[in-house]
Amino acid sequence: MVKNIQLRISLKEEKIKDILLHKSAEDLNVSQTDISGIKILRKSIDARKPKIMFNYKVSVFIKEPLPETSEYKFDYKDVSKAKPIHIIGFGPAGMYAALRCIELGFKPIVLERGKNVQDRRRDLKTINRDHFVNEDSNYCFGEGGAGTYSDGKLYTRSLKRGDVRRIFENLVFHGATEQILIDAHPHIGTNKLPKVVQNIRKTILNFGGEIHFESRVTDFIIKDHQIQAIQLQNGKEFTTKKIILATGHSARDIYYLLDKKNIALQAKSFAMGVRVEHPQHIIDSIQYHCKGLRDDLLPAASYSLVQQVNNRGVYSFCMCPGGFIVPAATANGEVVVNGMSPSKRNNEFANSGIVVEINVDKDITKYEQFGALKGLEYQKNLERLAFTSGGRSQTAPAQRLTDFVEGNLSPNLNPTSYQPGLKSAPLHSLLPKLIGSRLRKGFEAFGLKMRGYYTAEANVVGVESRTSSPVNIPRNEKLQHPEILNLFPCGEGGGYAGGIISAAMDGERCAEAACKEKRQ
Ligand SMILES: Cc1cc2nc3c(=O)[nH]c(=O)nc-3n(C[C@H](O)[C@H](O)[C@H](O)COP(=O)(O)OP(=O)(O)OC[C@H]3O[C@@H](n4cnc5c(N)ncnc54)[C@H](O)[C@@H]3O)c2cc1C
């Protein structure tokens, strides 16, 4: 017999050996010796009250053995001689499109502008140490895309868009910890992601797919509303029948290329702001109601905040407890910050994007001349402003949180996890009013929601600008571009995803659509 039950376990009880066995037996009124095994289905922390509780959902197996394997099977077949589908970009969308093509009996040929994960790591060092951004290999570009050296939070709201569990199981199949199948807010961590990405690469190659690194796509040859060939910067050309375009939201050259070729694009609303960094112990003490260090059993605390200010949402984005702020620019001459954390989330800082909704129809009317690319140009200008005010390097402009809100230049800044360093700058007056004044009001409101959050011990760092795509590449019900029939815009760059899991799910969906399409 198998019974699914919910258990609430206090922090004190959590330290007791076999507590789940004791509690399950008590709850079901059965003898502990009759319980052959317990499978944890879900685990979350309830820290709303000072007495912190762990909520468990478990399957209790009574006089019945635990099933050993996952119900998910990944049926990869040899596709080395199968019909090809070209996939541009090897981020989560491109990787999962390639894996799905293999399952469906098509050969994925992936073209990726960046390098493999190992070589890419050297270019990340160069950004942090020498302030030089390789425009093909950085925190956004390269094997695994923006997902590889990301935070690896796997939480998604896109539950209706596909089989989330399938993606999680596939990540575990490729080496991610099984804990992601259980945690309410699953997280892999930037130190573990490269291995998972490498294993996905091995699967694709082992089953006959192709992956071409350092292969930046620069042009398409189009005839009769179909792309006939893909041209690369290195001079190579691939003739093609079907293309999944999964180049992410930082591939500005792809948007420019499509626009130049008069392929329809649409401006899309997005969000921009700053990243705020607190000492982790401040966030822990607020969220866990504790003074001093958090209990060893508790992970670095996170938060999620939202406030309406003058008809626009101001909200926390990609919060990274125990993490680092990283330089996520994709070109020299711009400063973009983002966040990541290792699997243990054991760094001494907590950082989060705090961003303001930008309504492209109402908020940036001065940019109308750029048509569908108006949001992109606005975003680009803000990143250039961050570059110049940060000192024309990857050093980022920053201010103490209280100085930002009160409108004072900070004479000095707090310690930071941001390796290229910070430079004090008057972000309160540099940011457009649309963003700056809403952020300042938002921070005041957050200080009331989380007592201790509004503090001079936190820095705000500019700019958090790549939250989602400012451009939408349209597609019809067959997931094809309405004007270019063998082009399947995919993932975050198309405007169809907002994180690792939703991009992966969209990759699978586009692969299914491309494999189904009869045109050969
Ligand atoms: C620092 C950081 C932390 C993040 N943390 C999280 C997180 O914790 N959780 C989460 O869900 N999301 C996170 N994200 C966002 C997440 O990484 C993206 O949403 C996701 O990677 C989007 O997937 P994608 O495949 O659509 O695009 P991308 O991952 O952007 O991949 C696009 C790929 O296309 C390639 N490409 C671009 N142009 C060309 C071209 N012309 N020719 C060939 N190849 C090209 C790029 O090199 C890149 O590899 C983070 C992002 C960053 C930068």
Short mmCIF file of N, CA and C and ligand atoms in Angstrom, two decimals, residues 88-94 111-114 139-142 144-147 149-153 215-217 246-249 251 253-254 318 326 328 338-339 490-493 498-501 503, ligand 1:
data_model
loop_
_atom_site.label_atom_id
_atom_site.label_comp_id
_atom_site.label_asym_id
_atom_site.label_seq_id
_atom_site.Cartn_x
_atom_site.Cartn_y
_atom_site.Cartn_z
N ILE A 88 20.04 27.37 -34.14
CA ILE A 88 21.02 28.45 -33.93
C ILE A 88 20.95 28.85 -32.46
N GLY A 89 22.05 28.64 -31.76
CA GLY A 89 22.12 28.96 -30.34
C GLY A 89 22.02 27.70 -29.50
N PHE A 90 22.96 27.57 -28.54
CA PHE A 90 23.01 26.37 -27.70
C PHE A 90 22.82 26.73 -26.23
N GLY A 91 21.79 27.57 -25.97
CA GLY A 91 21.35 27.84 -24.60
C GLY A 91 20.33 26.76 -24.24
N PRO A 92 19.62 26.94 -23.11
CA PRO A 92 18.61 25.94 -22.72
C PRO A 92 17.61 25.64 -23.84
N ALA A 93 17.17 26.67 -24.58
CA ALA A 93 16.19 26.43 -25.65
C ALA A 93 16.82 25.58 -26.76
N GLY A 94 18.02 25.94 -27.20
CA GLY A 94 18.69 25.19 -28.26
C GLY A 94 19.05 23.78 -27.82
N LEU A 111 24.48 25.46 -34.30
CA LEU A 111 25.48 26.49 -34.60
C LEU A 111 25.52 27.46 -33.42
N GLU A 112 26.65 27.53 -32.75
CA GLU A 112 26.75 28.34 -31.53
C GLU A 112 27.95 29.29 -31.66
N ARG A 113 27.72 30.56 -31.44
CA ARG A 113 28.79 31.55 -31.64
C ARG A 113 29.91 31.41 -30.59
N GLY A 114 29.56 30.93 -29.40
CA GLY A 114 30.54 30.89 -28.31
C GLY A 114 31.34 29.61 -28.27
N TYR A 139 29.32 35.84 -20.19
CA TYR A 139 28.32 35.24 -19.29
C TYR A 139 27.02 34.86 -20.02
N CYS A 140 26.78 35.41 -21.21
CA CYS A 140 25.55 35.09 -21.95
C CYS A 140 25.80 34.16 -23.13
N PHE A 141 26.97 34.25 -23.73
CA PHE A 141 27.22 33.51 -24.98
C PHE A 141 28.23 32.38 -24.78
N GLY A 142 27.93 31.24 -25.36
CA GLY A 142 28.79 30.07 -25.28
C GLY A 142 27.95 28.85 -24.95
N GLY A 144 25.72 26.23 -23.57
CA GLY A 144 24.74 26.30 -22.48
C GLY A 144 24.08 27.67 -22.36
N GLY A 145 24.57 28.63 -23.18
CA GLY A 145 23.96 29.96 -23.23
C GLY A 145 24.06 30.70 -21.90
N ALA A 146 23.09 31.58 -21.67
CA ALA A 146 23.08 32.36 -20.43
C ALA A 146 22.80 31.45 -19.23
N GLY A 147 22.34 30.22 -19.53
CA GLY A 147 21.98 29.30 -18.44
C GLY A 147 23.18 28.67 -17.75
N TYR A 149 26.48 29.78 -16.77
CA TYR A 149 27.08 30.47 -15.62
C TYR A 149 26.02 31.35 -14.97
N SER A 150 24.82 30.80 -14.90
CA SER A 150 23.70 31.53 -14.29
C SER A 150 23.58 31.06 -12.86
N ASP A 151 22.51 31.46 -12.23
CA ASP A 151 22.27 31.04 -10.86
C ASP A 151 21.76 29.60 -10.81
N GLY A 152 21.04 29.22 -11.88
CA GLY A 152 20.50 27.86 -11.90
C GLY A 152 19.28 27.68 -11.03
N LYS A 153 18.56 28.77 -10.76
CA LYS A 153 17.26 28.61 -10.10
C LYS A 153 16.34 28.01 -11.14
N SER A 215 30.83 29.51 -34.09
CA SER A 215 30.16 29.58 -35.39
C SER A 215 29.03 30.62 -35.32
N ARG A 216 29.43 31.86 -35.38
CA ARG A 216 28.42 32.93 -35.28
C ARG A 216 27.66 33.08 -36.60
N VAL A 217 26.35 33.02 -36.53
CA VAL A 217 25.51 33.20 -37.72
C VAL A 217 25.41 34.70 -38.01
N ALA A 246 17.27 30.12 -31.71
CA ALA A 246 17.24 30.17 -30.23
C ALA A 246 18.45 30.96 -29.74
N THR A 247 18.55 32.21 -30.18
CA THR A 247 19.78 32.98 -29.93
C THR A 247 19.72 33.84 -28.66
N GLY A 248 18.64 33.76 -27.90
CA GLY A 248 18.61 34.47 -26.62
C GLY A 248 18.34 35.96 -26.79
N HIS A 249 18.11 36.64 -25.64
CA HIS A 249 17.71 38.06 -25.75
C HIS A 249 18.88 39.02 -25.83
N ALA A 251 21.30 38.62 -28.22
CA ALA A 251 21.85 38.56 -29.59
C ALA A 251 21.29 39.72 -30.41
N ASP A 253 22.66 41.46 -32.68
CA ASP A 253 22.96 41.42 -34.12
C ASP A 253 21.92 40.61 -34.88
N ILE A 254 21.31 39.63 -34.23
CA ILE A 254 20.27 38.84 -34.91
C ILE A 254 19.01 39.70 -35.10
N CYS A 318 15.25 37.60 -10.06
CA CYS A 318 16.45 36.74 -10.01
C CYS A 318 17.23 36.98 -8.73
N VAL A 326 27.49 39.49 -11.11
CA VAL A 326 28.45 39.23 -12.20
C VAL A 326 28.28 40.22 -13.34
N ALA A 328 27.52 40.91 -16.88
CA ALA A 328 26.85 40.12 -17.92
C ALA A 328 26.75 40.86 -19.25
N ASN A 338 24.15 41.09 -13.37
CA ASN A 338 23.20 40.01 -13.15
C ASN A 338 23.70 39.27 -11.90
N GLY A 339 23.05 38.17 -11.53
CA GLY A 339 23.48 37.49 -10.31
C GLY A 339 23.56 36.00 -10.48
N CYS A 490 12.44 30.87 -31.20
CA CYS A 490 12.36 29.99 -30.02
C CYS A 490 13.00 30.64 -28.79
N GLY A 491 12.50 30.30 -27.63
CA GLY A 491 13.15 30.65 -26.36
C GLY A 491 13.04 32.12 -26.00
N GLU A 492 13.98 32.55 -25.17
CA GLU A 492 13.91 33.90 -24.60
C GLU A 492 14.11 34.98 -25.66
N GLY A 493 14.93 34.69 -26.65
CA GLY A 493 15.20 35.69 -27.69
C GLY A 493 13.98 35.99 -28.53
N GLY A 498 11.26 33.03 -20.14
CA GLY A 498 11.85 34.02 -19.23
C GLY A 498 12.77 33.37 -18.22
N GLY A 499 13.38 32.27 -18.59
CA GLY A 499 14.29 31.60 -17.66
C GLY A 499 14.68 30.24 -18.22
N ILE A 500 15.49 29.52 -17.48
CA ILE A 500 16.06 28.26 -17.96
C ILE A 500 14.96 27.25 -18.31
N ILE A 501 14.04 27.05 -17.40
CA ILE A 501 13.04 25.98 -17.60
C ILE A 501 12.07 26.35 -18.71
N ALA A 503 12.61 28.32 -21.17
CA ALA A 503 13.34 28.27 -22.45
C ALA A 503 13.49 26.82 -22.91
C1 LIG B 1 24.07 35.65 -14.75
C2 LIG B 1 22.73 35.08 -15.11
C3 LIG B 1 21.98 34.43 -14.13
C4 LIG B 1 20.75 33.85 -14.46
N1 LIG B 1 20.09 33.13 -13.50
C5 LIG B 1 18.98 32.45 -13.85
C6 LIG B 1 18.34 31.60 -12.92
O1 LIG B 1 18.78 31.44 -11.78
N2 LIG B 1 17.22 30.93 -13.31
C7 LIG B 1 16.69 31.07 -14.56
O2 LIG B 1 15.67 30.43 -14.86
N3 LIG B 1 17.27 31.89 -15.47
C8 LIG B 1 18.40 32.56 -15.14
N4 LIG B 1 19.01 33.37 -16.06
C9 LIG B 1 18.34 33.55 -17.35
C10 LIG B 1 18.53 32.31 -18.22
O3 LIG B 1 19.87 31.98 -18.31
C11 LIG B 1 17.90 32.56 -19.59
O4 LIG B 1 16.54 32.84 -19.41
C12 LIG B 1 18.03 31.36 -20.50
O5 LIG B 1 19.37 30.96 -20.62
C13 LIG B 1 17.44 31.66 -21.89
O6 LIG B 1 17.65 30.56 -22.70
P1 LIG B 1 17.74 30.65 -24.29
O7 LIG B 1 18.23 29.33 -24.74
O8 LIG B 1 16.45 31.15 -24.83
O9 LIG B 1 18.82 31.77 -24.62
P2 LIG B 1 20.34 31.89 -24.16
O10 LIG B 1 20.62 31.12 -22.94
O11 LIG B 1 20.62 33.35 -24.15
O12 LIG B 1 21.16 31.19 -25.33
C14 LIG B 1 21.31 31.75 -26.59
C15 LIG B 1 22.55 31.17 -27.25
O13 LIG B 1 22.58 31.63 -28.60
C16 LIG B 1 23.91 31.93 -28.96
N5 LIG B 1 23.90 32.91 -30.05
C17 LIG B 1 23.51 34.21 -29.99
N6 LIG B 1 23.65 34.79 -31.20
C18 LIG B 1 24.14 33.84 -32.03
C19 LIG B 1 24.51 33.85 -33.41
N7 LIG B 1 24.40 34.95 -34.15
N8 LIG B 1 25.00 32.71 -33.94
C20 LIG B 1 25.14 31.58 -33.20
N9 LIG B 1 24.81 31.53 -31.88
C21 LIG B 1 24.31 32.64 -31.31
C22 LIG B 1 24.52 32.50 -27.69
O14 LIG B 1 25.92 32.39 -27.68
C23 LIG B 1 23.85 31.64 -26.60
O15 LIG B 1 24.65 30.53 -26.27
C24 LIG B 1 20.25 33.97 -15.77
C25 LIG B 1 20.99 34.66 -16.75
C26 LIG B 1 22.21 35.20 -16.43
C27 LIG B 1 23.01 35.92 -17.49
#
